[in-house]
Amino acid sequence: MNVLILGGSGFLGAAVAQACERAGADVRVLSRSGRAPAGEGLRGDVRMPRLGLSAADAARVRQETTHVVLCFGSVSWTSGPGEVLETHSSGMRSALAFLRELPALRQAVHVSSLLALGRAEGRVTNRELYTGQRFRNWYEYGKYCAERLARDADDLPVGIVRFGPVLGPDPRGGRPDTRHGLPVAFPHLLAGYPVHLARRGDFPCWVTDVSSAAEIVLKALGTPIGRATWSWFDPALPTLADVFTEVCRPWGVVPKIVEAGPLGRFTRLLGERLGTPRELVDYTEPWFDLDVDVLKEIPEPWPVPDPDYLAATGRALRDGTRRRALA
Ligand SMILES: NC(=O)c1ccc[n+]([C@@H]2O[C@H](COP(=O)([O-])OP(=O)(O)OC[C@H]3O[C@@H](n4cnc5c(N)ncnc54)[C@H](OP(=O)(O)O)[C@@H]3O)[C@@H](O)[C@H]2O)c1
């Protein structure tokens, strides 16, 4: 297997690159920085023709690549439309165009997000993508566009793997990134500030750990997934309250989770003023009703998420903070 990982220098891409390398694959990682957590690093940009590669590198990659993972672009829930659509829509289009030029391509996997389902009404499965939903932010819409493009590319062997928030210590080492997505709430809670959640956060948030997510991508490449869609989350189904409690535990902090029920539809307006971080204000109520049986569409055996990954996230944050303070 000769794998090209677009966005392979990132949090999830690094774990995928390392899992592919452990499985004996030849790994190439492309990103704008060109950093390689495993295999060969290539500097490029998915928004550019030929992925921004030199003619010589593009020819080599075209000739040798048999498998591709598309996991580029950040998970910032507060990015604007320009940045999101340039990456997740235009970038996806040009990445798919590049895939069409690979004579030996056997399988590609697009890393999608369950958040592409937005505020889907009713029970959703792997079949649905558009259900008439509204989107909470441009990230959700961008991931919807990217998955739409992957689904519509029916001339290509592209399968789709959907994840909710992926947590755990950063496979590249260092302090976990708390600038985007759900992790934005961690420093806020650790500092003793409250978050307002419906049912005090007693609803699933579809998290998983980064190692099991990477193993699922590897399984999708090798099984292979074909043109199917899989969704993966921790089968133990931790609630949002469980996630916050476990991440805060190594700090000796009990998160202040306040019932948002009485605020009703004003939660969004008031949440931020009452202290809920901006990224989280649209996620304070159950996100969508996902049929948990979607897991069964992934051939067994399934990877087992590290039983301690939530506390390990908290410990990595604590140790990274100490290291930073000592530096
Ligand atoms: N993390 C999660 O919780 C999660 C959950 C579900 C789905 N996903 C999806 O997984 C993907 C990666 O997420 P992540 O958490 O690993 O994000 P990340 O840590 O920010 O990594 C993003 C990667 O994409 C690269 N990248 C960004 N723009 C690029 C461009 N124009 N051309 C080439 N490479 C580019 C980045 O490298 P450079 O900046 O150096 O270019 C980096 O390697 C995203 O598509 C995200 O939607 C993530």
CSV table of C-alpha atoms and ligand atoms in Angstrom, one decimal:
chain,number,residue,atom,x,y,z
A,1,MET,CA,0.0,0.0,0.0
A,2,ASN,CA,1.4,3.4,-1.0
A,3,VAL,CA,-0.7,6.0,0.9
A,4,LEU,CA,-0.9,9.7,0.3
A,5,ILE,CA,-2.4,11.5,3.3
A,6,LEU,CA,-3.7,15.0,2.5
A,7,GLY,CA,-3.5,17.0,5.7
A,8,GLY,CA,-1.3,14.3,7.3
A,9,SER,CA,0.6,16.8,9.4
A,10,GLY,CA,-2.5,17.6,11.5
A,11,PHE,CA,-3.9,16.0,14.7
A,12,LEU,CA,-5.9,13.3,13.0
A,13,GLY,CA,-3.7,13.0,9.9
A,14,ALA,CA,-0.6,12.3,12.1
A,15,ALA,CA,-2.3,9.5,13.8
A,16,VAL,CA,-3.4,8.0,10.5
A,17,ALA,CA,0.1,8.4,9.0
A,18,GLN,CA,1.6,6.6,12.0
A,19,ALA,CA,-1.0,3.8,11.9
A,20,CYS,CA,-0.4,3.3,8.2
A,21,GLU,CA,3.4,3.2,8.8
A,22,ARG,CA,2.9,0.7,11.6
A,23,ALA,CA,0.9,-1.5,9.2
A,24,GLY,CA,3.8,-1.5,6.8
A,25,ALA,CA,2.5,1.0,4.2
A,26,ASP,CA,4.7,3.5,2.3
A,27,VAL,CA,3.5,6.8,3.6
A,28,ARG,CA,3.5,10.3,2.1
A,29,VAL,CA,2.1,13.3,3.9
A,30,LEU,CA,1.1,16.5,2.2
A,31,SER,CA,0.3,19.8,3.9
A,32,ARG,CA,1.3,23.4,3.5
A,33,SER,CA,4.0,23.1,6.1
A,34,GLY,CA,5.3,19.9,4.6
A,35,ARG,CA,5.9,18.5,8.2
A,36,ALA,CA,5.8,14.7,8.3
A,37,PRO,CA,4.9,12.9,11.5
A,38,ALA,CA,5.6,9.7,9.6
A,39,GLY,CA,6.9,8.8,6.1
A,40,GLU,CA,7.9,11.5,3.5
A,41,GLY,CA,6.7,15.0,3.9
A,42,LEU,CA,5.6,17.0,0.9
A,43,ARG,CA,4.8,20.7,0.9
A,44,GLY,CA,1.7,21.4,-1.1
A,45,ASP,CA,-1.8,23.0,-1.0
A,46,VAL,CA,-5.0,21.1,-1.9
A,47,ARG,CA,-6.5,24.3,-3.3
A,48,MET,CA,-4.0,24.5,-6.1
A,49,PRO,CA,-3.8,22.6,-9.3
A,50,ARG,CA,-1.7,19.4,-9.0
A,51,LEU,CA,-2.0,20.0,-5.2
A,52,GLY,CA,0.7,22.7,-5.5
A,53,LEU,CA,3.4,20.1,-6.1
A,54,SER,CA,6.3,20.5,-8.4
A,55,ALA,CA,5.9,18.7,-11.8
A,56,ALA,CA,8.5,16.1,-10.7
A,57,ASP,CA,6.9,15.4,-7.3
A,58,ALA,CA,3.4,15.3,-8.9
A,59,ALA,CA,4.6,12.8,-11.5
A,60,ARG,CA,6.2,10.5,-8.8
A,61,VAL,CA,3.1,10.7,-6.5
A,62,ARG,CA,0.8,10.0,-9.5
A,63,GLN,CA,2.7,7.0,-10.5
A,64,GLU,CA,3.1,5.4,-7.1
A,65,THR,CA,0.0,6.2,-5.0
A,66,THR,CA,-2.5,3.4,-4.5
A,67,HIS,CA,-4.4,4.8,-1.5
A,68,VAL,CA,-5.4,8.3,-0.4
A,69,VAL,CA,-6.7,9.8,2.8
A,70,LEU,CA,-8.4,13.2,2.6
A,71,CYS,CA,-8.1,14.7,6.1
A,72,PHE,CA,-7.1,18.3,5.5
A,73,GLY,CA,-8.5,21.5,7.0
A,74,SER,CA,-9.0,22.6,10.5
A,75,VAL,CA,-12.0,21.9,12.7
A,76,SER,CA,-12.6,25.5,13.8
A,77,TRP,CA,-16.3,26.0,14.5
A,78,THR,CA,-15.9,29.8,14.2
A,79,SER,CA,-14.1,30.1,10.8
A,80,GLY,CA,-15.8,32.3,8.2
A,81,PRO,CA,-17.2,31.2,4.9
A,82,GLY,CA,-14.2,32.2,2.8
A,83,GLU,CA,-11.7,30.0,4.7
A,84,VAL,CA,-14.1,27.1,5.1
A,85,LEU,CA,-15.3,26.9,1.5
A,86,GLU,CA,-11.9,27.5,0.0
A,87,THR,CA,-10.6,24.5,1.9
A,88,HIS,CA,-13.5,22.1,2.3
A,89,SER,CA,-15.2,22.8,-1.0
A,90,SER,CA,-12.6,24.2,-3.6
A,91,GLY,CA,-9.8,22.2,-1.9
A,92,MET,CA,-12.0,19.0,-2.0
A,93,ARG,CA,-12.8,19.6,-5.7
A,94,SER,CA,-9.1,19.9,-6.7
A,95,ALA,CA,-8.1,16.9,-4.5
A,96,LEU,CA,-10.7,14.8,-6.3
A,97,ALA,CA,-9.4,16.1,-9.7
A,98,PHE,CA,-6.0,14.9,-8.6
A,99,LEU,CA,-7.3,11.5,-7.6
A,100,ARG,CA,-8.7,11.1,-11.2
A,101,GLU,CA,-5.1,11.3,-12.4
A,102,LEU,CA,-3.8,8.3,-10.3
A,103,PRO,CA,-3.6,5.2,-12.5
A,104,ALA,CA,-3.0,2.8,-9.6
A,105,LEU,CA,-5.6,4.3,-7.2
A,106,ARG,CA,-7.4,1.5,-5.4
A,107,GLN,CA,-9.1,3.2,-2.4
A,108,ALA,CA,-9.5,6.7,-1.1
A,109,VAL,CA,-11.1,7.7,2.2
A,110,HIS,CA,-12.6,11.0,3.0
A,111,VAL,CA,-12.6,12.0,6.6
A,112,SER,CA,-16.0,13.6,7.2
A,113,SER,CA,-17.6,14.9,10.3
A,114,LEU,CA,-20.9,13.9,11.9
A,115,LEU,CA,-21.4,17.6,12.3
A,116,ALA,CA,-22.1,17.7,8.5
A,117,LEU,CA,-25.6,16.5,9.7
A,118,GLY,CA,-26.1,20.0,11.2
A,119,ARG,CA,-29.4,20.3,13.0
A,120,ALA,CA,-30.8,17.2,11.2
A,121,GLU,CA,-34.4,16.5,12.2
A,122,GLY,CA,-35.4,12.9,13.0
A,123,ARG,CA,-33.2,9.8,13.2
A,124,VAL,CA,-30.2,9.8,11.0
A,125,THR,CA,-28.0,7.0,9.7
A,126,ASN,CA,-25.1,6.6,7.3
A,127,ARG,CA,-27.5,6.9,4.4
A,128,GLU,CA,-28.6,10.5,5.0
A,129,LEU,CA,-26.5,13.6,4.3
A,130,TYR,CA,-29.0,16.3,3.4
A,131,THR,CA,-32.2,16.1,5.5
A,132,GLY,CA,-33.3,19.7,5.0
A,133,GLN,CA,-31.0,20.6,8.0
A,134,ARG,CA,-29.8,24.0,9.0
A,135,PHE,CA,-26.1,24.4,9.9
A,136,ARG,CA,-24.9,25.8,13.2
A,137,ASN,CA,-21.7,27.3,11.6
A,138,TRP,CA,-19.7,27.4,8.4
A,139,TYR,CA,-17.6,24.4,9.5
A,140,GLU,CA,-20.6,22.2,9.5
A,141,TYR,CA,-21.6,23.5,6.1
A,142,GLY,CA,-18.1,23.1,4.7
A,143,LYS,CA,-18.0,19.5,5.9
A,144,TYR,CA,-21.4,19.0,4.3
A,145,CYS,CA,-20.1,20.3,1.0
A,146,ALA,CA,-16.9,18.1,1.2
A,147,GLU,CA,-19.0,15.0,1.8
A,148,ARG,CA,-21.4,15.9,-0.9
A,149,LEU,CA,-18.6,16.2,-3.4
A,150,ALA,CA,-17.1,12.9,-2.3
A,151,ARG,CA,-20.5,11.2,-2.6
A,152,ASP,CA,-21.1,12.6,-6.0
A,153,ALA,CA,-17.7,11.5,-7.4
A,154,ASP,CA,-19.1,8.2,-8.4
A,155,ASP,CA,-16.3,7.6,-10.9
A,156,LEU,CA,-13.8,7.3,-8.0
A,157,PRO,CA,-13.3,4.6,-5.3
A,158,VAL,CA,-13.9,7.1,-2.5
A,159,GLY,CA,-15.5,6.0,0.8
A,160,ILE,CA,-16.5,8.2,3.7
A,161,VAL,CA,-15.7,7.8,7.4
A,162,ARG,CA,-17.5,10.2,9.7
A,163,PHE,CA,-16.3,11.1,13.2
A,164,GLY,CA,-17.6,13.3,16.0
A,165,PRO,CA,-15.1,15.2,18.1
A,166,VAL,CA,-11.8,13.3,18.2
A,167,LEU,CA,-9.9,13.6,21.5
A,168,GLY,CA,-6.8,12.2,23.2
A,169,PRO,CA,-3.2,13.3,23.6
A,170,ASP,CA,-1.7,14.7,20.4
A,171,PRO,CA,0.1,12.0,18.4
A,172,ARG,CA,2.7,14.6,17.4
A,173,GLY,CA,3.5,15.3,21.1
A,174,GLY,CA,3.0,18.6,22.8
A,175,ARG,CA,0.0,20.1,24.4
A,176,PRO,CA,-3.4,19.3,22.9
A,177,ASP,CA,-4.8,22.1,20.7
A,178,THR,CA,-7.6,23.9,22.5
A,179,ARG,CA,-8.1,26.6,19.9
A,180,HIS,CA,-10.9,24.9,18.0
A,181,GLY,CA,-13.9,22.6,18.4
A,182,LEU,CA,-15.0,21.0,21.6
A,183,PRO,CA,-11.5,21.4,23.3
A,184,VAL,CA,-12.1,25.1,23.4
A,185,ALA,CA,-14.3,24.4,26.5
A,186,PHE,CA,-11.5,22.7,28.4
A,187,PRO,CA,-9.4,25.7,29.6
A,188,HIS,CA,-12.6,27.5,30.3
A,189,LEU,CA,-13.9,24.7,32.6
A,190,LEU,CA,-10.5,24.2,34.1
A,191,ALA,CA,-10.4,27.9,35.1
A,192,GLY,CA,-13.7,27.3,37.0
A,193,TYR,CA,-16.0,29.1,34.6
A,194,PRO,CA,-19.5,27.6,34.0
A,195,VAL,CA,-21.0,26.1,30.8
A,196,HIS,CA,-24.8,26.0,30.3
A,197,LEU,CA,-26.0,22.7,28.8
A,198,ALA,CA,-29.4,21.2,28.4
A,199,ARG,CA,-30.0,18.3,30.7
A,200,ARG,CA,-26.7,19.4,32.3
A,201,GLY,CA,-24.9,17.7,29.4
A,202,ASP,CA,-26.5,14.3,29.8
A,203,PHE,CA,-26.6,13.6,26.0
A,204,PRO,CA,-24.2,11.8,23.6
A,205,CYS,CA,-21.6,13.9,21.9
A,206,TRP,CA,-20.2,11.1,19.6
A,207,VAL,CA,-16.6,11.5,20.7
A,208,THR,CA,-13.8,9.0,20.2
A,209,ASP,CA,-10.1,8.8,20.7
A,210,VAL,CA,-7.6,9.6,18.1
A,211,SER,CA,-6.0,6.1,18.0
A,212,SER,CA,-9.3,4.3,17.3
A,213,ALA,CA,-10.2,6.9,14.7
A,214,ALA,CA,-6.9,6.3,12.9
A,215,GLU,CA,-7.4,2.5,13.1
A,216,ILE,CA,-10.9,3.0,11.5
A,217,VAL,CA,-9.4,5.0,8.6
A,218,LEU,CA,-6.7,2.2,8.1
A,219,LYS,CA,-9.5,-0.4,8.2
A,220,ALA,CA,-11.4,1.6,5.6
A,221,LEU,CA,-8.3,1.7,3.3
A,222,GLY,CA,-7.6,-2.0,3.7
A,223,THR,CA,-11.0,-3.7,3.9
A,224,PRO,CA,-11.6,-1.7,1.6
A,225,ILE,CA,-14.6,0.5,2.3
A,226,GLY,CA,-15.4,1.0,-1.4
A,227,ARG,CA,-18.0,3.8,-1.8
A,228,ALA,CA,-19.7,3.2,1.5
A,229,THR,CA,-20.1,5.6,4.4
A,230,TRP,CA,-19.1,4.5,8.0
A,231,SER,CA,-19.6,6.4,11.2
A,232,TRP,CA,-17.4,5.8,14.2
A,233,PHE,CA,-17.7,7.0,17.8
A,234,ASP,CA,-16.7,5.5,21.1
A,235,PRO,CA,-19.2,2.6,21.6
A,236,ALA,CA,-19.3,3.4,25.3
A,237,LEU,CA,-21.2,6.6,24.3
A,238,PRO,CA,-19.9,9.1,26.8
A,239,THR,CA,-22.2,12.0,27.4
A,240,LEU,CA,-21.0,15.6,27.0
A,241,ALA,CA,-21.0,15.9,30.8
A,242,ASP,CA,-18.9,12.7,31.1
A,243,VAL,CA,-16.3,14.2,28.6
A,244,PHE,CA,-16.0,17.4,30.6
A,245,THR,CA,-15.8,15.6,33.9
A,246,GLU,CA,-13.2,13.1,32.8
A,247,VAL,CA,-11.0,15.7,31.1
A,248,CYS,CA,-11.1,17.9,34.2
A,249,ARG,CA,-10.5,15.0,36.7
A,250,PRO,CA,-6.6,15.0,36.5
A,251,TRP,CA,-6.7,18.6,37.4
A,252,GLY,CA,-8.8,17.9,40.6
A,253,VAL,CA,-11.5,20.2,39.0
A,254,VAL,CA,-15.2,19.4,39.0
A,255,PRO,CA,-16.6,21.2,35.9
A,256,LYS,CA,-19.4,23.7,36.6
A,257,ILE,CA,-22.1,22.4,34.3
A,258,VAL,CA,-25.3,24.5,34.7
A,259,GLU,CA,-28.7,23.4,33.5
A,260,ALA,CA,-29.6,25.5,30.4
A,261,GLY,CA,-33.2,24.3,30.2
A,262,PRO,CA,-34.9,27.4,31.6
A,263,LEU,CA,-33.0,29.6,29.1
A,264,GLY,CA,-34.7,27.7,26.2
A,265,ARG,CA,-34.1,29.4,22.9
A,266,PHE,CA,-32.3,32.3,24.5
A,267,THR,CA,-29.4,30.0,25.4
A,268,ARG,CA,-27.5,31.1,22.3
A,269,LEU,CA,-28.1,34.8,23.0
A,270,LEU,CA,-27.3,34.5,26.7
A,271,GLY,CA,-25.0,31.6,26.8
A,272,GLU,CA,-21.9,33.6,25.8
A,273,ARG,CA,-22.7,36.4,28.2
A,274,LEU,CA,-23.2,33.9,31.0
A,275,GLY,CA,-19.8,32.5,30.3
A,276,THR,CA,-20.3,29.6,27.8
A,277,PRO,CA,-17.4,29.8,25.2
A,278,ARG,CA,-18.5,31.1,21.8
A,279,GLU,CA,-17.6,27.8,20.0
A,280,LEU,CA,-19.9,25.9,22.3
A,281,VAL,CA,-23.0,28.0,22.4
A,282,ASP,CA,-24.7,26.2,19.5
A,283,TYR,CA,-23.9,22.8,20.9
A,284,THR,CA,-25.6,23.1,24.3
A,285,GLU,CA,-28.5,20.9,23.3
A,286,PRO,CA,-28.5,17.3,21.9
A,287,TRP,CA,-26.9,17.7,18.5
A,288,PHE,CA,-29.0,15.2,16.4
A,289,ASP,CA,-30.5,11.8,16.8
A,290,LEU,CA,-28.0,9.4,15.3
A,291,ASP,CA,-29.0,5.7,15.1
A,292,VAL,CA,-26.3,4.0,17.2
A,293,ASP,CA,-26.6,0.9,15.0
A,294,VAL,CA,-24.6,2.7,12.3
A,295,LEU,CA,-21.6,1.2,14.1
A,296,LYS,CA,-22.6,-2.2,12.9
A,297,GLU,CA,-21.9,-1.3,9.3
A,298,ILE,CA,-18.2,-1.3,10.2
A,299,PRO,CA,-16.8,-4.8,9.8
A,300,GLU,CA,-15.6,-6.3,13.1
A,301,PRO,CA,-13.2,-6.5,14.9
A,302,TRP,CA,-13.5,-2.8,15.9
A,303,PRO,CA,-10.6,-1.0,17.4
A,304,VAL,CA,-11.0,-0.4,21.2
A,305,PRO,CA,-10.7,3.2,22.3
A,306,ASP,CA,-8.1,3.6,25.0
A,307,PRO,CA,-10.3,3.3,28.2
A,308,ASP,CA,-8.6,6.3,29.7
A,309,TYR,CA,-8.4,8.7,26.7
A,310,LEU,CA,-10.5,11.4,28.2
A,311,ALA,CA,-8.4,11.7,31.4
A,312,ALA,CA,-5.3,11.3,29.2
A,313,THR,CA,-6.5,14.4,27.3
A,314,GLY,CA,-6.7,16.2,30.6
A,315,ARG,CA,-3.3,15.0,31.7
A,316,ALA,CA,-1.7,16.0,28.4
A,317,LEU,CA,-3.2,19.5,28.9
A,318,ARG,CA,-1.9,19.7,32.5
A,319,ASP,CA,1.6,18.5,31.6
A,320,GLY,CA,1.8,20.7,28.5
A,321,THR,CA,0.7,23.7,30.6
A,322,ARG,CA,3.4,22.9,33.3
A,323,ARG,CA,6.1,22.5,30.6
A,324,ARG,CA,5.0,25.9,29.1
A,325,ALA,CA,5.2,27.6,32.5
A,326,LEU,CA,8.7,26.2,33.2
A,327,ALA,CA,10.0,27.2,29.8
B,1,LIG,N1,-10.3,16.5,15.0
B,1,LIG,C1,-11.6,16.2,15.0
B,1,LIG,O1,-12.3,16.2,16.0
B,1,LIG,C2,-12.3,15.8,13.7
B,1,LIG,C3,-13.5,15.2,13.7
B,1,LIG,C4,-14.2,14.8,12.5
B,1,LIG,C5,-13.6,15.1,11.3
B,1,LIG,N2,-12.4,15.8,11.3
B,1,LIG,C6,-11.8,16.2,10.0
B,1,LIG,O2,-10.4,15.7,9.9
B,1,LIG,C7,-9.7,16.7,9.2
B,1,LIG,C8,-8.4,17.0,10.1
B,1,LIG,O3,-8.8,17.5,11.3
B,1,LIG,P1,-7.6,17.7,12.4
B,1,LIG,O4,-8.3,17.8,13.7
B,1,LIG,O5,-6.5,16.8,12.2
B,1,LIG,O6,-7.2,19.2,12.0
B,1,LIG,P2,-5.8,19.9,12.1
B,1,LIG,O7,-5.0,19.4,13.2
B,1,LIG,O8,-6.0,21.4,12.0
B,1,LIG,O9,-5.0,19.4,10.7
B,1,LIG,C9,-5.4,19.9,9.5
B,1,LIG,C10,-4.4,19.4,8.5
B,1,LIG,O10,-4.8,19.9,7.2
B,1,LIG,C11,-3.7,20.6,6.6
B,1,LIG,N3,-4.2,21.6,5.7
B,1,LIG,C12,-5.0,22.7,6.0
B,1,LIG,N4,-5.2,23.4,4.9
B,1,LIG,C13,-4.6,22.8,3.9
B,1,LIG,C14,-4.4,23.0,2.5
B,1,LIG,N5,-5.0,24.1,1.9
B,1,LIG,N6,-3.6,22.2,1.8
B,1,LIG,C15,-3.0,21.1,2.3
B,1,LIG,N7,-3.1,20.8,3.6
B,1,LIG,C16,-3.9,21.6,4.4
B,1,LIG,C17,-2.9,21.1,7.8
B,1,LIG,O11,-1.5,21.4,7.6
B,1,LIG,P3,-1.0,22.9,7.1
B,1,LIG,O12,-1.8,23.8,8.0
B,1,LIG,O13,0.4,22.8,7.3
B,1,LIG,O14,-1.4,23.0,5.7
B,1,LIG,C18,-3.0,19.9,8.7
B,1,LIG,O15,-2.1,18.9,8.3
B,1,LIG,C19,-10.6,17.8,8.9
B,1,LIG,O16,-11.1,17.7,7.6
B,1,LIG,C20,-11.7,17.7,9.9
B,1,LIG,O17,-12.9,18.2,9.4
B,1,LIG,C21,-11.7,16.1,12.5
